[in-house]
Amino acid sequence: MCLAVPMKITRIDGFQCTCEARGVEREVSLFMLQDEELELGDNILVHVGYAIQKVSDEEAAESWALFDEILAATDG
Amino acid sequence: MHSAEHWLEALQGLELDQPVRIMNVCGGHERSISIAGLRTAIPGNIELVPGPGCPVCICPEEDVFEAIQLALNEDVTLVAFGDMLRVPVNVPKREPRSLEQARAAGGDIRPIASPTDAVRIAKEDPSRTVVFFAAGFETTTAPVAAMLAEGVPDNLLVLLSGRLTWPAVAMLLDSGTPGFDALIAPGHVSTVMGPEEWEFVVAKHGIPAAVAGFRPDTLLAAMYSVLRQRKEERLFLDNCYPEVVRPGGNPIARSQLDEVMQVVDANWRGIGIIPNSGYQLREAYAAHDARRVYRSYADDSRKRVGEMPPGCDCANVVLGKVYPNQCRLYGLACTPRKPVGPCMVSDEGACRIWWSAGYRDNEWEGRKTRQSVG
Ligand code: SF4
């Protein structure tokens, strides 16, 4: 429940945005990042539907490599 | 950033002359450690101890019971994060012992993935009261605070069971027998609250500490950092996850938490009251506080009754006193398919994580608690 995942912003509408990661789209609240300059294409760390931090492309890609490994291990 | 191989070599090169126990306090860390097989990759005299990293596991029995009773006896929709639905409580035979069973018995209970789901469900039918049973550590409680700070419909109430992580570590350290020599501090809790929260571990207790991310390389970097700190007797709080964890954390999230909630003493399942370790809604949010609106459901008499299911050693697992497979039920009566205790229910419970990582042996025979060994 404490593990956040990085997602890419595809649409922003006030404090709400749509994000994408691994082909999955989700609505995410930006209410906890309201002081941050955010643009389409930025990566955010999402936890229970809320963005908790902005992250770089590099960090997002590396985290996903790890999650793929974890998912593969837990499914198997 | 160096690779995992680099850090493994660096760890080998440290040549520790005595065993060191490193505790982590995050289910995500424990999952990465177990799945990447770090325990067998690192030198044999480094012990990795899973500590209080599972909010579901320590959610007080009386809070889960309260949620079940509310869902069964009041005309409400009860929503909760999915993990909470399977957490068992102690009740007489044939009474619903989890929210899942209460749903089968007719309660309107729904799993949600986000506080925004709770808001949406409340908006769909303004005439119906929705109670959001919100258990979690800071990373999860901050979004609950953000939800309330942004404004929620009148018919949405929160049954709050939020907890802070650092006070449990402080309690272990204050006890004099913490069971660990170094600490890996949680990555996403620090993202929200700031790494500074963990400074007391170093400053007050002389225990080296490092914040880590979730990839094997950052976890190994944190292990190397704390061991080197120890070896060189140069202690400081290291941040091995600087890409994400910034000084001061997320200031907006912290101010929303502070606006909506206050920190109070709180009960931890099987462990007892830990000072300043829980969140409570402030007076200004009383109208949304299920504890104030449904006062009669808070049953203080439950606080001491059989807090863990009989035979379950989950509280000791959470405190790092025993390893999951040192519980006599591990893998026998208790598996993810038929969990006996919360540590086998939650994705962040050490028992569940060890089972999914493939630990199958039960070491209960000839068991010694880690503390009596150390
Ligand atoms: S294996 Fe099951 S019964 Fe034993 S401590 Fe873990 S959750 Fe409790």
Coordinates of C-alpha atoms and ligand atoms in Angstrom, one line a residue:
Chain A
M1 CA 0.0 0.0 0.0
C2 CA 3.0 2.3 0.4
L3 CA 4.6 1.5 -3.0
A4 CA 4.1 4.3 -5.5
V5 CA 4.4 3.8 -9.3
P6 CA 5.6 6.3 -11.9
M7 CA 3.1 7.3 -14.6
K8 CA 3.2 9.7 -17.6
I9 CA 0.8 12.6 -17.7
T10 CA -1.3 12.6 -20.9
R11 CA -4.0 15.2 -20.0
I12 CA -4.3 17.8 -17.3
D13 CA -7.6 19.3 -16.1
G14 CA -7.1 21.5 -13.0
F15 CA -6.0 19.3 -10.1
Q16 CA -7.0 16.2 -12.1
C17 CA -5.0 14.5 -14.7
T18 CA -4.9 11.4 -16.8
C19 CA -1.8 9.3 -16.7
E20 CA -0.5 6.3 -18.5
A21 CA 1.9 3.5 -17.7
R22 CA 2.4 0.2 -19.5
G23 CA -0.7 0.8 -21.6
V24 CA -3.0 1.4 -18.5
E25 CA -4.7 4.7 -18.1
R26 CA -5.7 6.2 -14.8
E27 CA -7.2 9.3 -13.4
V28 CA -4.8 10.9 -10.9
S29 CA -5.2 13.8 -8.5
L30 CA -2.5 16.5 -8.6
F31 CA -3.8 18.1 -5.4
M32 CA -0.6 17.2 -3.4
L33 CA 1.6 18.6 -6.2
Q34 CA -0.2 21.9 -6.8
D35 CA 3.0 24.0 -6.4
E36 CA 4.8 22.0 -9.0
E37 CA 5.0 23.1 -12.7
L38 CA 3.6 20.1 -14.5
E39 CA 3.3 19.5 -18.2
L40 CA 2.0 16.8 -20.6
G41 CA 4.6 14.1 -20.8
D42 CA 6.0 14.6 -17.3
N43 CA 6.3 11.6 -15.0
I44 CA 4.7 11.6 -11.6
L45 CA 5.0 9.1 -8.8
V46 CA 1.4 7.9 -8.2
H47 CA 0.2 6.4 -4.9
V48 CA -3.5 5.4 -4.3
G49 CA -4.6 7.7 -7.1
Y50 CA -2.6 10.8 -5.9
A51 CA 0.7 12.1 -7.3
I52 CA 3.2 12.4 -4.5
Q53 CA 6.3 13.6 -6.5
K54 CA 7.5 14.5 -9.9
V55 CA 10.2 12.1 -11.3
S56 CA 12.6 12.1 -14.2
D57 CA 12.1 9.9 -17.3
E58 CA 15.2 7.9 -16.3
E59 CA 13.9 7.2 -12.8
A60 CA 10.5 6.2 -14.2
A61 CA 12.0 3.8 -16.7
E62 CA 14.2 2.2 -14.0
S63 CA 11.4 1.8 -11.6
W64 CA 9.3 0.1 -14.3
A65 CA 12.0 -2.4 -15.0
L66 CA 11.9 -3.4 -11.4
F67 CA 8.1 -3.6 -11.2
D68 CA 8.1 -5.9 -14.3
E69 CA 10.5 -8.2 -12.5
I70 CA 8.4 -8.1 -9.3
L71 CA 5.1 -8.8 -11.2
A72 CA 6.7 -11.6 -13.1
A73 CA 8.0 -13.1 -9.9
T74 CA 4.7 -12.8 -8.0
D75 CA 2.6 -14.1 -10.9
G76 CA 4.7 -17.2 -11.4
Chain B
M1 CA 24.2 5.4 -10.0
H2 CA 26.3 2.3 -9.7
S3 CA 24.9 -1.2 -10.6
A4 CA 23.8 -3.8 -8.1
E5 CA 26.9 -5.8 -9.0
H6 CA 29.1 -2.8 -8.0
W7 CA 27.4 -2.6 -4.6
L8 CA 27.6 -6.3 -4.0
E9 CA 31.3 -6.2 -4.6
A10 CA 31.6 -3.2 -2.3
L11 CA 29.8 -5.1 0.4
Q12 CA 32.1 -8.1 0.0
G13 CA 35.1 -5.7 0.3
L14 CA 33.9 -4.3 3.6
E15 CA 35.2 -7.5 5.4
L16 CA 32.9 -7.2 8.4
D17 CA 34.4 -8.7 11.5
Q18 CA 31.1 -9.3 13.3
P19 CA 27.5 -10.0 12.2
V20 CA 25.3 -6.9 11.6
R21 CA 21.5 -6.8 11.5
I22 CA 19.9 -4.3 9.2
M23 CA 16.2 -3.6 9.6
N24 CA 13.9 -2.3 6.9
V25 CA 10.5 -0.8 7.7
C26 CA 8.8 -1.0 4.4
G27 CA 6.9 -3.8 2.7
G28 CA 8.1 -2.6 -0.7
H29 CA 11.7 -2.9 0.5
E30 CA 11.1 -6.4 1.9
R31 CA 9.5 -7.4 -1.4
S32 CA 12.4 -6.2 -3.5
I33 CA 14.9 -7.9 -1.1
S34 CA 13.1 -11.2 -1.1
I35 CA 12.3 -11.3 -4.8
A36 CA 15.8 -10.2 -5.9
G37 CA 17.2 -12.8 -3.5
L38 CA 19.4 -10.2 -1.8
R39 CA 19.6 -12.3 1.4
T40 CA 21.6 -15.0 -0.3
A41 CA 23.6 -12.6 -2.5
I42 CA 25.1 -10.5 0.3
P43 CA 27.9 -11.6 2.7
G44 CA 26.6 -14.2 5.2
N45 CA 27.2 -12.1 8.3
I46 CA 24.7 -9.4 7.2
E47 CA 21.2 -10.2 8.4
L48 CA 18.3 -8.4 6.8
V49 CA 15.4 -8.1 9.2
P50 CA 11.9 -7.1 8.0
G51 CA 10.4 -4.7 10.5
P52 CA 7.2 -2.6 11.0
G53 CA 6.4 -2.1 7.3
C54 CA 2.9 -3.3 6.9
P55 CA 0.0 -0.9 7.8
V56 CA -2.6 -3.6 7.3
C57 CA -0.8 -5.9 9.7
I58 CA -0.8 -3.4 12.6
C59 CA -4.3 -1.9 12.1
P60 CA -5.9 -2.5 15.5
E61 CA -8.3 -5.4 15.7
E62 CA -11.0 -3.1 17.3
D63 CA -10.9 -0.8 14.2
V64 CA -11.5 -3.7 11.8
F65 CA -14.3 -4.9 14.1
E66 CA -15.8 -1.4 14.2
A67 CA -15.8 -1.3 10.4
I68 CA -17.5 -4.7 10.2
Q69 CA -20.2 -3.7 12.8
L70 CA -20.9 -0.4 11.1
A71 CA -21.3 -2.1 7.8
L72 CA -23.7 -4.7 9.2
N73 CA -25.8 -2.5 11.6
E74 CA -26.0 0.9 9.9
D75 CA -27.5 1.8 6.6
V76 CA -24.2 2.7 5.0
T77 CA -21.8 1.8 2.2
L78 CA -18.4 0.9 3.6
V79 CA -15.4 1.3 1.4
A80 CA -11.8 0.3 2.1
F81 CA -8.6 -0.5 0.4
G82 CA -8.8 -4.1 -1.0
D83 CA -6.3 -5.6 1.5
M84 CA -8.4 -4.6 4.5
L85 CA -11.3 -6.8 3.4
R86 CA -9.6 -10.1 4.2
V87 CA -8.1 -9.1 7.5
P88 CA -9.5 -11.5 10.2
V89 CA -10.6 -10.5 13.7
N90 CA -11.5 -12.6 16.7
V91 CA -15.2 -13.3 16.9
P92 CA -17.3 -16.2 18.1
K93 CA -17.9 -19.0 15.5
R94 CA -20.3 -18.1 12.7
E95 CA -20.0 -14.4 13.2
P96 CA -18.4 -12.6 10.2
R97 CA -14.7 -12.4 11.0
S98 CA -13.6 -10.1 8.1
L99 CA -15.1 -7.4 6.0
E100 CA -15.3 -9.9 3.2
Q101 CA -17.4 -12.2 5.3
A102 CA -19.6 -9.3 6.4
R103 CA -20.2 -8.5 2.8
A104 CA -21.3 -12.1 2.2
A105 CA -23.6 -11.6 5.2
G106 CA -25.3 -8.7 3.4
G107 CA -23.1 -5.7 4.3
D108 CA -22.7 -3.1 1.5
I109 CA -18.9 -3.3 1.4
R110 CA -16.7 -2.3 -1.6
P111 CA -13.0 -2.4 -2.2
I112 CA -11.5 0.8 -3.6
A113 CA -8.1 1.7 -5.0
S114 CA -8.0 5.4 -4.2
P115 CA -9.7 8.0 -2.0
T116 CA -11.1 9.5 -5.2
D117 CA -13.1 6.3 -5.6
A118 CA -14.7 7.0 -2.2
V119 CA -15.6 10.5 -3.3
R120 CA -17.1 9.2 -6.6
I121 CA -19.2 6.6 -4.8
A122 CA -20.5 9.2 -2.4
K123 CA -21.4 11.5 -5.2
E124 CA -23.3 8.8 -7.1
D125 CA -25.9 8.6 -4.4
P126 CA -26.0 11.7 -2.1
S127 CA -28.8 10.2 0.0
R128 CA -26.6 7.3 1.2
T129 CA -23.9 7.6 3.8
V130 CA -20.5 6.3 2.6
V131 CA -17.9 5.4 5.3
F132 CA -14.3 5.2 4.1
F133 CA -12.3 2.9 6.4
A134 CA -8.9 4.4 5.8
A135 CA -5.9 2.4 7.3
G136 CA -2.4 3.1 6.2
F137 CA 1.0 4.7 6.9
E138 CA 1.9 8.3 6.0
T139 CA 2.1 7.7 2.2
T140 CA -1.6 6.6 2.2
T141 CA -2.9 8.9 5.0
A142 CA -1.6 12.0 3.2
P143 CA -3.9 11.4 0.1
V144 CA -6.8 10.9 2.6
A145 CA -5.9 14.3 4.1
A146 CA -5.7 15.8 0.6
M147 CA -9.1 14.4 -0.3
L148 CA -10.6 16.0 2.8
A149 CA -8.7 19.3 2.3
E150 CA -10.0 19.5 -1.3
G151 CA -13.5 19.1 0.0
V152 CA -15.8 16.0 0.0
P153 CA -19.6 15.5 -0.2
D154 CA -21.5 15.8 3.1
N155 CA -22.4 12.1 2.9
L156 CA -18.8 10.9 3.0
L157 CA -17.3 10.0 6.4
V158 CA -13.9 8.7 7.2
L159 CA -13.1 5.9 9.7
L160 CA -9.5 6.8 10.1
S161 CA -6.8 4.3 11.1
G162 CA -3.7 6.1 9.9
R163 CA -0.3 5.4 11.5
L164 CA 3.2 7.0 11.4
T165 CA 6.1 4.7 10.8
W166 CA 9.0 6.3 12.8
P167 CA 7.4 6.0 16.2
A168 CA 7.4 2.2 16.0
V169 CA 11.1 2.3 15.3
A170 CA 11.6 4.8 18.1
M171 CA 9.7 2.4 20.4
L172 CA 12.0 -0.5 19.4
L173 CA 15.1 1.6 20.0
D174 CA 13.8 3.0 23.3
S175 CA 13.2 -0.6 24.5
G176 CA 16.9 -1.2 24.8
T177 CA 16.7 -4.4 22.7
P178 CA 15.9 -3.1 19.2
G179 CA 17.1 -6.3 17.5
F180 CA 19.0 -4.4 14.8
D181 CA 22.3 -2.5 14.4
A182 CA 21.4 -0.4 11.3
L183 CA 18.3 0.9 9.6
I184 CA 17.1 1.3 6.0
A185 CA 14.5 4.0 6.1
P186 CA 11.4 3.8 3.9
G187 CA 11.6 5.5 0.5
H188 CA 8.0 6.7 -0.2
V189 CA 7.2 7.6 3.4
S190 CA 10.3 9.9 3.2
T191 CA 9.1 11.2 -0.2
V192 CA 6.1 12.6 1.5
M193 CA 7.4 13.4 5.0
G194 CA 11.0 14.2 4.3
P195 CA 14.0 12.1 5.2
E196 CA 14.7 14.3 8.3
E197 CA 12.1 12.3 10.3
W198 CA 14.7 9.5 10.6
E199 CA 17.5 11.7 11.9
F200 CA 16.7 10.7 15.5
V201 CA 17.9 7.1 14.7
V202 CA 21.4 8.4 14.2
A203 CA 21.5 11.4 16.5
K204 CA 19.7 9.9 19.5
H205 CA 20.6 6.3 19.2
G206 CA 23.9 6.2 17.4
I207 CA 22.4 3.8 14.8
P208 CA 23.5 4.3 11.1
A209 CA 20.6 4.9 8.7
A210 CA 20.0 5.4 5.0
V211 CA 16.8 6.1 3.0
A212 CA 16.5 3.6 0.1
G213 CA 14.5 3.3 -3.0
F214 CA 13.1 0.0 -4.3
R215 CA 15.5 -1.3 -6.9
P216 CA 18.2 -3.7 -5.8
D217 CA 21.0 -1.1 -6.6
T218 CA 19.6 1.5 -4.2
L219 CA 18.8 -1.0 -1.5
L220 CA 22.4 -2.4 -1.8
A221 CA 23.8 1.2 -1.8
A222 CA 21.9 1.9 1.5
M223 CA 23.2 -1.4 3.0
Y224 CA 26.7 -0.4 2.0
S225 CA 26.2 3.1 3.4
V226 CA 25.1 2.0 6.8
L227 CA 27.8 -0.7 7.1
R228 CA 30.5 1.7 6.1
Q229 CA 29.2 4.3 8.5
R230 CA 29.4 1.7 11.3
K231 CA 32.9 0.6 10.3
E232 CA 34.3 4.1 10.1
E233 CA 32.3 5.3 13.1
R234 CA 31.1 8.2 11.1
L235 CA 27.4 8.2 11.4
F236 CA 24.9 10.3 9.4
L237 CA 21.5 9.9 7.8
D238 CA 22.2 9.0 4.2
N239 CA 19.8 9.5 1.3
C240 CA 20.3 6.8 -1.3
Y241 CA 17.1 7.7 -3.2
P242 CA 17.8 11.4 -3.9
E243 CA 16.0 11.3 -7.3
V244 CA 12.7 11.0 -5.5
V245 CA 13.3 11.9 -1.8
R246 CA 13.9 15.6 -1.4
P247 CA 14.8 17.5 1.8
G248 CA 11.5 18.4 3.6
G249 CA 9.6 15.8 1.6
N250 CA 6.4 17.1 -0.2
P251 CA 5.6 20.3 1.6
I252 CA 2.0 20.6 0.2
A253 CA 1.2 17.0 1.4
R254 CA 2.6 17.7 4.8
S255 CA 0.7 20.9 5.2
Q256 CA -2.6 19.2 4.1
L257 CA -1.9 16.4 6.6
D258 CA -1.4 19.0 9.3
E259 CA -4.5 21.0 8.4
V260 CA -6.8 18.0 8.5
M261 CA -5.3 15.7 11.1
Q262 CA -3.5 15.7 14.4
V263 CA -1.0 13.2 15.8
V264 CA -2.2 11.2 18.8
D265 CA -1.2 8.1 20.8
A266 CA -2.5 5.0 19.0
N267 CA -2.9 1.3 19.4
W268 CA -1.0 -1.1 17.1
R269 CA -2.4 -4.6 16.7
G270 CA -0.7 -7.0 19.0
I271 CA 1.9 -4.4 20.1
G272 CA 0.0 -1.9 22.2
I273 CA -0.2 1.9 22.4
I274 CA 2.7 3.7 20.8
P275 CA 3.0 7.4 21.7
N276 CA 2.4 9.9 18.8
S277 CA 2.0 7.2 16.3
G278 CA -1.6 7.7 15.0
Y279 CA -3.7 10.3 13.1
Q280 CA -7.0 11.6 14.2
L281 CA -9.3 14.1 12.3
R282 CA -9.2 17.6 13.6
E283 CA -12.3 19.2 15.2
A284 CA -12.9 21.2 12.0
Y285 CA -13.6 17.9 10.2
A286 CA -15.8 16.4 12.9
A287 CA -18.8 16.2 10.5
H288 CA -16.8 13.8 8.3
D289 CA -15.4 11.7 11.2
A290 CA -17.1 8.4 11.5
R291 CA -15.7 8.0 15.0
R292 CA -17.6 11.1 16.1
V293 CA -20.8 10.4 14.1
Y294 CA -21.0 6.8 15.2
R295 CA -19.6 7.1 18.7
S296 CA -21.3 4.0 20.1
Y297 CA -19.3 1.7 17.8
A298 CA -15.9 2.5 19.4
D299 CA -15.6 -0.5 21.7
D300 CA -12.7 0.1 24.1
S301 CA -13.2 -3.3 25.7
R302 CA -11.8 -4.9 22.6
K303 CA -8.4 -3.3 22.9
R304 CA -7.0 -6.1 24.9
V305 CA -9.0 -9.1 23.7
G306 CA -7.1 -11.6 21.7
E307 CA -5.5 -9.2 19.3
M308 CA -4.0 -11.7 16.9
P309 CA -5.7 -15.0 15.9
P310 CA -4.6 -17.9 18.2
G311 CA -1.2 -19.2 17.2
C312 CA -0.4 -16.2 14.9
D313 CA 2.9 -14.6 15.6
C314 CA 2.3 -11.6 13.3
A315 CA 3.1 -9.0 16.0
N316 CA 6.5 -10.4 16.6
V317 CA 7.1 -10.7 12.8
V318 CA 6.2 -7.0 12.5
L319 CA 8.6 -6.0 15.3
G320 CA 11.4 -8.1 13.7
K321 CA 11.6 -10.4 16.7
V322 CA 11.0 -13.5 14.6
Y323 CA 11.1 -14.3 10.9
P324 CA 7.9 -15.2 9.2
N325 CA 8.9 -18.9 8.8
Q326 CA 9.6 -19.1 12.5
C327 CA 5.8 -18.9 13.1
R328 CA 4.5 -22.4 13.8
L329 CA 1.6 -21.9 11.3
Y330 CA 3.7 -20.5 8.4
G331 CA 3.0 -22.4 5.3
L332 CA 1.0 -25.1 7.2
A333 CA -2.3 -23.8 8.6
C334 CA -1.5 -20.3 7.2
T335 CA -0.9 -19.6 3.5
P336 CA -2.1 -16.7 1.2
R337 CA -5.0 -18.9 0.1
K338 CA -6.1 -19.4 3.7
P339 CA -4.4 -16.7 5.8
V340 CA -4.7 -16.9 9.5
G341 CA -3.1 -13.5 10.3
P342 CA -2.9 -10.1 8.7
C343 CA 0.8 -10.6 7.8
M344 CA -0.3 -13.3 5.3
V345 CA -3.2 -11.3 4.0
S346 CA -1.5 -8.1 3.0
D347 CA 0.8 -7.6 0.0
E348 CA 3.1 -5.8 2.4
G349 CA 3.0 -8.4 5.2
A350 CA 6.3 -10.2 5.6
C351 CA 4.7 -13.6 5.7
R352 CA 2.9 -13.1 2.4
I353 CA 6.1 -11.6 0.8
W354 CA 8.3 -14.5 2.0
W355 CA 5.7 -17.0 0.7
S356 CA 5.4 -15.4 -2.7
A357 CA 9.2 -15.2 -2.9
G358 CA 9.3 -19.0 -2.5
Y359 CA 10.4 -19.5 1.1
R360 CA 8.7 -22.8 1.9
D361 CA 10.5 -24.2 4.9
N362 CA 9.0 -23.8 8.3
E363 CA 11.8 -23.2 10.9
W364 CA 9.6 -23.3 13.9
E365 CA 11.0 -26.6 15.1
G366 CA 14.0 -25.7 17.3
R367 CA 13.1 -22.0 17.0
K368 CA 14.9 -19.4 19.0
T369 CA 13.7 -15.9 18.9
R370 CA 16.1 -13.7 17.1
Q371 CA 16.6 -11.6 20.3
S372 CA 17.7 -14.5 22.4
V373 CA 20.3 -15.4 19.7
G374 CA 21.5 -11.8 19.3
Ligands
SF4_1 S1 2.4 -17.2 9.1 FE1 0.3 -16.6 9.4 S2 -0.2 -17.2 11.5 FE2 2.1 -17.1 11.3 S3 2.6 -15.0 11.9 FE3 2.3 -15.0 9.7 S4 0.2 -14.4 9.4 FE4 0.4 -15.0 11.5

